[in-house]
Amino acid sequence: MEKEQLKTLRAAIAQTDRVIIEHIAARMELVAKIAMLKRKLQIPTKDPAVEDELMNANKKIATECGVPLDLVEKISLLLIRSSLEQQDSN
C-alpha cells in the first residue's frame, strides 16, 4: 500500500516537473519575442530595473506560496541569465 502511494506521489512530481518545463518553454518563446523587439527598438539586452522588479515579484509570490526565498532567488537568477543569453544569441 505505501509503495503504491510512493509510486503515485513520484508520478505526480514527474507530471508537475513536466508542467514546469512546459512553462519554461513558453517563457523562452516570450524571451525570443522580447529580443526581437529590443533589437528593433535598439534597447540594450540587460535592464537591471526590470530584473529587480521580476526578482521582487517572484519573492512576493514565493512568500505567498510558502516556497523558500533562497530557492526562488536561485531559480529566478537562472531564468534571468538564460533569458539574457538567449537574447544575446538571437
PDB file of C-alpha atoms in Angstrom:
ATOM      1  CA  MET A   1       0.000   0.000   0.000  1.00  0.00           C
ATOM      2  CA  GLU A   2       2.686   2.521   0.988  1.00  0.00           C
ATOM      3  CA  LYS A   3       4.835   1.536  -2.006  1.00  0.00           C
ATOM      4  CA  GLU A   4       1.912   2.276  -4.305  1.00  0.00           C
ATOM      5  CA  GLN A   5       1.387   5.598  -2.607  1.00  0.00           C
ATOM      6  CA  LEU A   6       5.080   6.410  -3.097  1.00  0.00           C
ATOM      7  CA  LYS A   7       4.804   5.453  -6.767  1.00  0.00           C
ATOM      8  CA  THR A   8       1.723   7.661  -7.177  1.00  0.00           C
ATOM      9  CA  LEU A   9       3.401  10.608  -5.483  1.00  0.00           C
ATOM     10  CA  ARG A  10       6.502  10.239  -7.642  1.00  0.00           C
ATOM     11  CA  ALA A  11       4.328  10.171 -10.748  1.00  0.00           C
ATOM     12  CA  ALA A  12       2.651  13.381  -9.572  1.00  0.00           C
ATOM     13  CA  ILE A  13       6.058  15.001  -9.116  1.00  0.00           C
ATOM     14  CA  ALA A  14       7.071  13.914 -12.623  1.00  0.00           C
ATOM     15  CA  GLN A  15       3.890  15.467 -14.014  1.00  0.00           C
ATOM     16  CA  THR A  16       4.483  18.667 -12.061  1.00  0.00           C
ATOM     17  CA  ASP A  17       8.055  18.816 -13.404  1.00  0.00           C
ATOM     18  CA  ARG A  18       6.693  18.423 -16.934  1.00  0.00           C
ATOM     19  CA  VAL A  19       4.358  21.386 -16.400  1.00  0.00           C
ATOM     20  CA  ILE A  20       7.249  23.477 -15.066  1.00  0.00           C
ATOM     21  CA  ILE A  21       9.347  22.639 -18.135  1.00  0.00           C
ATOM     22  CA  GLU A  22       6.439  23.448 -20.457  1.00  0.00           C
ATOM     23  CA  HIS A  23       6.145  26.831 -18.744  1.00  0.00           C
ATOM     24  CA  ILE A  24       9.881  27.406 -19.181  1.00  0.00           C
ATOM     25  CA  ALA A  25       9.482  26.663 -22.901  1.00  0.00           C
ATOM     26  CA  ALA A  26       6.634  29.186 -23.112  1.00  0.00           C
ATOM     27  CA  ARG A  27       8.805  31.728 -21.289  1.00  0.00           C
ATOM     28  CA  MET A  28      11.610  31.150 -23.792  1.00  0.00           C
ATOM     29  CA  GLU A  29       9.220  31.898 -26.657  1.00  0.00           C
ATOM     30  CA  LEU A  30       8.335  35.182 -24.981  1.00  0.00           C
ATOM     31  CA  VAL A  31      12.011  35.983 -24.463  1.00  0.00           C
ATOM     32  CA  ALA A  32      12.642  35.470 -28.187  1.00  0.00           C
ATOM     33  CA  LYS A  33       9.876  37.973 -28.998  1.00  0.00           C
ATOM     34  CA  ILE A  34      11.288  40.449 -26.490  1.00  0.00           C
ATOM     35  CA  ALA A  35      14.757  40.044 -28.028  1.00  0.00           C
ATOM     36  CA  MET A  36      13.391  40.887 -31.487  1.00  0.00           C
ATOM     37  CA  LEU A  37      11.637  43.979 -30.161  1.00  0.00           C
ATOM     38  CA  LYS A  38      14.698  45.139 -28.234  1.00  0.00           C
ATOM     39  CA  ARG A  39      16.825  44.834 -31.366  1.00  0.00           C
ATOM     40  CA  LYS A  40      14.228  46.695 -33.405  1.00  0.00           C
ATOM     41  CA  LEU A  41      13.997  49.456 -30.791  1.00  0.00           C
ATOM     42  CA  GLN A  42      17.775  49.394 -30.202  1.00  0.00           C
ATOM     43  CA  ILE A  43      17.290  48.769 -26.486  1.00  0.00           C
ATOM     44  CA  PRO A  44      20.073  47.054 -24.505  1.00  0.00           C
ATOM     45  CA  THR A  45      19.539  43.418 -23.599  1.00  0.00           C
ATOM     46  CA  LYS A  46      20.262  43.931 -19.920  1.00  0.00           C
ATOM     47  CA  ASP A  47      17.810  46.003 -17.892  1.00  0.00           C
ATOM     48  CA  PRO A  48      18.659  45.870 -14.186  1.00  0.00           C
ATOM     49  CA  ALA A  49      15.441  47.655 -13.187  1.00  0.00           C
ATOM     50  CA  VAL A  50      13.295  45.028 -14.920  1.00  0.00           C
ATOM     51  CA  GLU A  51      15.413  42.246 -13.426  1.00  0.00           C
ATOM     52  CA  ASP A  52      14.974  43.718  -9.922  1.00  0.00           C
ATOM     53  CA  GLU A  53      11.241  44.095 -10.485  1.00  0.00           C
ATOM     54  CA  LEU A  54      10.995  40.464 -11.593  1.00  0.00           C
ATOM     55  CA  MET A  55      13.031  39.258  -8.625  1.00  0.00           C
ATOM     56  CA  ASN A  56      10.911  41.218  -6.146  1.00  0.00           C
ATOM     57  CA  ALA A  57       7.672  39.972  -7.716  1.00  0.00           C
ATOM     58  CA  ASN A  58       8.925  36.379  -7.586  1.00  0.00           C
ATOM     59  CA  LYS A  59       9.953  36.762  -3.925  1.00  0.00           C
ATOM     60  CA  LYS A  60       6.484  38.055  -3.098  1.00  0.00           C
ATOM     61  CA  ILE A  61       4.877  35.078  -4.842  1.00  0.00           C
ATOM     62  CA  ALA A  62       7.261  32.731  -3.023  1.00  0.00           C
ATOM     63  CA  THR A  63       6.234  34.193   0.316  1.00  0.00           C
ATOM     64  CA  GLU A  64       2.550  33.881  -0.561  1.00  0.00           C
ATOM     65  CA  CYS A  65       3.026  30.252  -1.629  1.00  0.00           C
ATOM     66  CA  GLY A  66       5.289  29.224   1.245  1.00  0.00           C
ATOM     67  CA  VAL A  67       8.260  28.477  -1.021  1.00  0.00           C
ATOM     68  CA  PRO A  68      11.744  29.155   0.383  1.00  0.00           C
ATOM     69  CA  LEU A  69      13.025  32.534  -0.804  1.00  0.00           C
ATOM     70  CA  ASP A  70      16.535  31.257  -1.477  1.00  0.00           C
ATOM     71  CA  LEU A  71      15.152  28.607  -3.844  1.00  0.00           C
ATOM     72  CA  VAL A  72      13.083  31.162  -5.748  1.00  0.00           C
ATOM     73  CA  GLU A  73      16.041  33.555  -5.904  1.00  0.00           C
ATOM     74  CA  LYS A  74      18.250  30.828  -7.415  1.00  0.00           C
ATOM     75  CA  ILE A  75      15.613  29.812  -9.945  1.00  0.00           C
ATOM     76  CA  SER A  76      14.901  33.438 -10.849  1.00  0.00           C
ATOM     77  CA  LEU A  77      18.589  34.167 -11.381  1.00  0.00           C
ATOM     78  CA  LEU A  78      18.897  31.120 -13.632  1.00  0.00           C
ATOM     79  CA  LEU A  79      15.889  32.230 -15.656  1.00  0.00           C
ATOM     80  CA  ILE A  80      17.211  35.784 -15.959  1.00  0.00           C
ATOM     81  CA  ARG A  81      20.676  34.612 -17.019  1.00  0.00           C
ATOM     82  CA  SER A  82      19.180  32.203 -19.518  1.00  0.00           C
ATOM     83  CA  SER A  83      16.987  34.977 -20.922  1.00  0.00           C
ATOM     84  CA  LEU A  84      19.938  37.314 -21.336  1.00  0.00           C
ATOM     85  CA  GLU A  85      21.990  34.608 -23.043  1.00  0.00           C
ATOM     86  CA  GLN A  86      19.071  33.777 -25.327  1.00  0.00           C
ATOM     87  CA  GLN A  87      18.562  37.448 -26.229  1.00  0.00           C
ATOM     88  CA  ASP A  88      22.259  37.939 -26.932  1.00  0.00           C
ATOM     89  CA  SER A  89      22.419  34.854 -29.143  1.00  0.00           C
ATOM     90  CA  ASN A  90      19.408  35.709 -31.296  1.00  0.00           C
TER      91      ASN A  90
END
